[in-house]
XYZ file of C-alpha atoms in Angstrom:
329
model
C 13.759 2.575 42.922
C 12.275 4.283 40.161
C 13.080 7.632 39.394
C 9.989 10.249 39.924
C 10.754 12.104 37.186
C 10.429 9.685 34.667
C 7.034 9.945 35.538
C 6.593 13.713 34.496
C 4.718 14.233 31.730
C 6.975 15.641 29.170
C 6.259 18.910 27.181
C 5.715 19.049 23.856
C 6.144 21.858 20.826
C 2.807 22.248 20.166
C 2.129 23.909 23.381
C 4.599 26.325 22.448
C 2.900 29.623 23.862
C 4.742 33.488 24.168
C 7.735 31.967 23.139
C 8.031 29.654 26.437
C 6.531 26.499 26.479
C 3.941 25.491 28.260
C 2.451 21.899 30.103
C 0.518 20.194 27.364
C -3.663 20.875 28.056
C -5.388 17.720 29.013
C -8.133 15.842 30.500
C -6.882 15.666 34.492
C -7.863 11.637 34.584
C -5.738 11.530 31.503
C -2.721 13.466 32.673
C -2.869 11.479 36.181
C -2.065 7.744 34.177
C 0.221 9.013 31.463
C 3.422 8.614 33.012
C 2.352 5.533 34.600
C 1.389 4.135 31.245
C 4.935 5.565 29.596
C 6.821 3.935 32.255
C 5.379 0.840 31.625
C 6.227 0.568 27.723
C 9.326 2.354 28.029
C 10.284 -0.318 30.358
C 9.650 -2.925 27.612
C 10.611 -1.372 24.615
C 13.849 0.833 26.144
C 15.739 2.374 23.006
C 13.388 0.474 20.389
C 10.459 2.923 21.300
C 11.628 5.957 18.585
C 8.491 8.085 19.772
C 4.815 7.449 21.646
C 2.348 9.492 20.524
C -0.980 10.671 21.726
C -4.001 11.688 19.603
C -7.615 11.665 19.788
C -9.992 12.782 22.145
C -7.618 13.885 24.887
C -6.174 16.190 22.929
C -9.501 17.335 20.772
C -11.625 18.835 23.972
C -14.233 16.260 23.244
C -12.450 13.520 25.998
C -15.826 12.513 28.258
C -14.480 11.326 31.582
C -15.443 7.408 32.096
C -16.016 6.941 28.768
C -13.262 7.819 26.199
C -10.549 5.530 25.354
C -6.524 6.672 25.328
C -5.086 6.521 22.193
C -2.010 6.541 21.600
C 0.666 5.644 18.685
C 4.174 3.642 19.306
C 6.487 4.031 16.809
C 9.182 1.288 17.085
C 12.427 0.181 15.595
C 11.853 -3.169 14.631
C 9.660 -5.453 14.331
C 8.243 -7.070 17.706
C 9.149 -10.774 19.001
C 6.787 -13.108 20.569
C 9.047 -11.917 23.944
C 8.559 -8.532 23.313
C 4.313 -9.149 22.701
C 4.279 -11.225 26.034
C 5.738 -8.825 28.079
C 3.541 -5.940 26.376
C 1.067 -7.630 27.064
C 1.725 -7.920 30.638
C 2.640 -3.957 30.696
C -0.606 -3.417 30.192
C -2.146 -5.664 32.139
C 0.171 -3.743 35.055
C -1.377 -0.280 34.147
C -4.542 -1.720 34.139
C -4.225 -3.176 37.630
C -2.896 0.117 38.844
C -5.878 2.301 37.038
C -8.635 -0.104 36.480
C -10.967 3.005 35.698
C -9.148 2.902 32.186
C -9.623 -1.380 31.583
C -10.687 -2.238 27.993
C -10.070 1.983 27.357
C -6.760 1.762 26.071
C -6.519 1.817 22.162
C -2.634 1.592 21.682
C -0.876 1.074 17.783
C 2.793 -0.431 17.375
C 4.091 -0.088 14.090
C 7.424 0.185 12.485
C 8.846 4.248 12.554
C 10.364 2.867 9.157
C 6.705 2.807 7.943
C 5.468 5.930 9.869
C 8.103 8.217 8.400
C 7.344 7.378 4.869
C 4.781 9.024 2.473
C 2.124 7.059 1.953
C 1.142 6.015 -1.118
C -1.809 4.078 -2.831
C 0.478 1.074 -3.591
C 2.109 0.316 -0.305
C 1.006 -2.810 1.571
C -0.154 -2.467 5.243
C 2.543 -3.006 7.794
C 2.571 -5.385 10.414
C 1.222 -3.789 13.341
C 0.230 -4.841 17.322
C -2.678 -3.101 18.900
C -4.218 -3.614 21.858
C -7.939 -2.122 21.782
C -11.191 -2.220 23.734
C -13.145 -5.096 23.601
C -10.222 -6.992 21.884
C -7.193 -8.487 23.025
C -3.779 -7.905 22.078
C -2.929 -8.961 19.390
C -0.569 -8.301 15.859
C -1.421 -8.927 12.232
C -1.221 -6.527 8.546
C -3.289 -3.101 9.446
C -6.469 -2.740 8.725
C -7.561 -0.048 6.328
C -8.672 2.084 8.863
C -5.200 2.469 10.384
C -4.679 5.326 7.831
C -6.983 7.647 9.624
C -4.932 7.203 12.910
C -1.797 7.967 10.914
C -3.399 11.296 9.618
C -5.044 12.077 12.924
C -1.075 11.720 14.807
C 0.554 13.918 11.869
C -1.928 17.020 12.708
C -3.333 16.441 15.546
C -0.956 14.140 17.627
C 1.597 15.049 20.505
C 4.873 14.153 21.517
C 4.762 12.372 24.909
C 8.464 10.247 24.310
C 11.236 10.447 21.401
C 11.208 12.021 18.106
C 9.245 15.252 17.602
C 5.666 13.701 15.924
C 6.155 16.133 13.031
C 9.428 14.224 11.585
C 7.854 10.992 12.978
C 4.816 10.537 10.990
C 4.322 11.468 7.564
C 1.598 13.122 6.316
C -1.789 10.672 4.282
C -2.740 12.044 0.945
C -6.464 13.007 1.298
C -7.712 10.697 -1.824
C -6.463 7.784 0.173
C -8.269 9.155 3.637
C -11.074 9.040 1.815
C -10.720 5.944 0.040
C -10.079 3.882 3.500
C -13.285 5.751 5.435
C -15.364 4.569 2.615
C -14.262 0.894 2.674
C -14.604 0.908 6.463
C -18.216 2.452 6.125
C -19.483 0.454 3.584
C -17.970 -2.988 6.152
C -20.153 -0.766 8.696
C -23.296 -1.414 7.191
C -22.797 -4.922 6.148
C -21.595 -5.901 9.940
C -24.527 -3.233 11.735
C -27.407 -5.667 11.432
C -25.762 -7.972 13.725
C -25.704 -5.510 16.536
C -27.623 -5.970 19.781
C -26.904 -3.461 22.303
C -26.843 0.199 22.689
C -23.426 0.779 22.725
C -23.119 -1.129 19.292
C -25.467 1.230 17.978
C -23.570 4.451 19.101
C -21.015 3.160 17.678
C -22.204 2.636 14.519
C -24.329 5.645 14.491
C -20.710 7.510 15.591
C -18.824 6.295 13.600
C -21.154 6.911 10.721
C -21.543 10.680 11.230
C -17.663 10.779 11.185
C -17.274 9.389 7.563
C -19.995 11.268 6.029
C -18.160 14.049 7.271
C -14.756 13.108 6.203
C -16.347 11.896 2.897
C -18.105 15.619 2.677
C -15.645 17.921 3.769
C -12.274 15.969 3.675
C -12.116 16.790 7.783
C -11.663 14.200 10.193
C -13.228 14.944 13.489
C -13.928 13.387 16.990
C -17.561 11.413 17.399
C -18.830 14.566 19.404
C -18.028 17.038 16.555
C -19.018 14.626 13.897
C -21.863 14.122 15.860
C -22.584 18.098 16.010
C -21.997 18.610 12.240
C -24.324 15.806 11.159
C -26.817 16.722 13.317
C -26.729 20.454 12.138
C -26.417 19.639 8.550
C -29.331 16.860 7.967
C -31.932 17.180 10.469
C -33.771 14.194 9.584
C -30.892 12.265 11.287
C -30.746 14.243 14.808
C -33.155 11.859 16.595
C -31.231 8.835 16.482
C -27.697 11.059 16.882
C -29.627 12.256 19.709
C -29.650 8.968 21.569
C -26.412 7.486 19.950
C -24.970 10.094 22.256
C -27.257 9.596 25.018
C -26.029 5.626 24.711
C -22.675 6.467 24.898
C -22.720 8.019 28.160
C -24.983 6.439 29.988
C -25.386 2.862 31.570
C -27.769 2.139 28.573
C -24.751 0.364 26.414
C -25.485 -3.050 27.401
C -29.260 -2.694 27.267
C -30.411 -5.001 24.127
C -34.228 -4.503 23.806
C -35.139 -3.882 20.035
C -34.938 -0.501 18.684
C -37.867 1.454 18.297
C -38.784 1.936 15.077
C -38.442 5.197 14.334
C -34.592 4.967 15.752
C -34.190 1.688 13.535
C -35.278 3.886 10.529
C -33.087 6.822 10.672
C -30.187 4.145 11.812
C -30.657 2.951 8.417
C -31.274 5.684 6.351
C -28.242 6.686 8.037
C -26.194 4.364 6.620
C -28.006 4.064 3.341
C -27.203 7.818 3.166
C -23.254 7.609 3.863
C -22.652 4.530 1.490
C -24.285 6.033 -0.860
C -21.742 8.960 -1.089
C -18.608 6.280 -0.203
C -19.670 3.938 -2.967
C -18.196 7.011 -5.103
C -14.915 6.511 -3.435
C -14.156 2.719 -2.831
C -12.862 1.389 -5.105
C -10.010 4.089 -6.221
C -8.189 6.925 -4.431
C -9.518 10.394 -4.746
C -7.609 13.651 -4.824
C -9.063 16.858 -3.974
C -9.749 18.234 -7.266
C -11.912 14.954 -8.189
C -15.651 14.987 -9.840
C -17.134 14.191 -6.310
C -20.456 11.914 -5.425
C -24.039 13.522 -4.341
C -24.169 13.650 -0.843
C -26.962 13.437 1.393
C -29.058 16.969 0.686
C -29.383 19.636 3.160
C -32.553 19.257 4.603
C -34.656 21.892 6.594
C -36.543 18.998 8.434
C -39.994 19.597 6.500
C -40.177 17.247 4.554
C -37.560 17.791 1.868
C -35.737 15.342 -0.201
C -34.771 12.258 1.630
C -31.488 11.784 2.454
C -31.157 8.399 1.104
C -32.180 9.703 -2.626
C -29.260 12.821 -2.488
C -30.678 15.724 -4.800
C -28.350 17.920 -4.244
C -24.294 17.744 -4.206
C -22.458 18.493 -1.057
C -19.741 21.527 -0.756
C -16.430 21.341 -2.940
C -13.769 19.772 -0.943
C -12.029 22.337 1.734
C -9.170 23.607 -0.023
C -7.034 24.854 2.669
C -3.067 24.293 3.535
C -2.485 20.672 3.833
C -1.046 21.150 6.751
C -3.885 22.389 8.928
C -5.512 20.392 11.494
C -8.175 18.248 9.617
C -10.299 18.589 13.275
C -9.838 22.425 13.305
């Protein structure tokens, strides 16, 4: 029989607090499956598994209960066997029987801790990774370019649910090459966008949009809902269709796949007319932080102003501060 405390939720450094530390803050739902999720890839993995991270929502305050995914980061020793996949594979499918609340809401990376630990650097090729993500099965191949923002988001944001301390686990993503991989991934945005039907296609893009032309902006990297809040605040024109990319998300409207009005098909474009505009600037070559930087979309007051698919006006220099703080904070 299993042993009930190797389904505690461990504590982590982070929620070091007085001196003492404390239980790690998080979403109850969240908290409830953890260990049961844990059990079930330590049980695979045993000794291999070096650390298992968790990043994201949960640990951002924007987690929206029935909605967000888990996502979390394996580090591993070696490489993974077609054994190993199969009985990953049916790890998760045993969590998922035992939660189904949480089926096709698990977004889970395995890559090498040999890669993780390393500085990243412009030249390096992707590693081989296996994921296992909603709406997709699992599944290994080279990472995609947008793994690079999950690697950043674990090093600051991430915490320590099994093994070595995240800190000495992941290494840190210069923020020219951040940048470089949001704007390939936005720019693949817009080309794939037209083909979307349904509402929760469109949140997603519209998301997922407001996130990189805030990354591209201010070199932070933020949850949808604070992207989402940023954007909104910053270029008015946009807040309509942010408005009900939100509403989408939460509601029962994802599957709904009558056209867009017009008005919301507008501003979904000028959206991402406006945010490939400013990535075209980074694509092709990292960027450091003390770069000659692409307009941006100009601050608008909503009356009329410049439109923010002709940008007028530069966006703010780059935030400066420590590397090491929190690109969400």
């Amino acid at each position: 029989m299993d042993d009930p405390r190797e389904r505690q939720l461990p504590y982590h450094p982070r929620a070091v607090a007085g001196g003492g530390l404390t239980d790690v803050d998080l979403p109850h739902t969240v908290r409830e499956v953890l260990p049961d999720l844990l059990h079930e890839i330590r049980s695979v993995l045993g000794d291999r598994l070096v650390g298992l991270y968790l990043y994201g929502s949960a640990v951002s305050g924007d987690y929206d209960e029935g909605v967000s995914d888990i996502d979390l980061l394996a580090a591993v020793a070696d490489g993974l066997g077609p054994g190993t996949l199969s009985s990953l594979d049916a790890a998760h499918r045993r969590f998922w029987a035992g939660h189904p609340d949480f089926l096709d809401r698990l977004d889970i990376l395995y890559l090498p801790a040999a890669s993780l630990s390393r500085e990243l650097s412009a030249v390096d090729e992707p590693p081989v990774l296996a994921t296992v993500s909603p709406g997709s099965p699992f599944r290994t191949g080279p990472a995609p370019q947008g793994w690079i923002l999950n690697r950043r988001l674990v090093h600051y944001t991430g915490i320590t649910l099994h093994g070595r301390p995240v800190e000495s686990a992941v290494a840190g993503v210069p923020a020219g090459l951040v940048r470089e991989a949001v704007a390939r991934d936005v720019l693949s945005l817009r080309t794939g966008a037209s083909r979307v039907t349904h509402r929760g296609g469109h949140a997603y893009v519209v998301l997922t949009a407001c996130r990189a032309l805030l990354t591209l902006t201010t070199a932070r990297q933020a949850s949808k809902a604070e992207a989402a809040r940023r954007v909104r605040a910053r270029w008015p024109r946009f807040r309509p269709v942010i408005d009900a990319a939100q509403e989408w998300r939460l509601s029962q409207a994802v599957r709904d796949e009558t056209p867009l009005p017009s008005e919301l098909s507008t501003q979904l474009a000028g959206l991402l007319d406006a945010v490939c505009e400013v990535a075209e600037g980074y694509a092709g070559s990292a960027t450091g932080e003390g770069a000659v930087r692409p307009a941006s979309p100009a601050t608008e007051s909503g009356s009329g102003t410049t439109g923010p698919s002709s940008p007028s006006a530069a966006s703010p220099a780059p935030d400066r501060r420590s590397s090491r703080r929190a690109p969400g904070d």
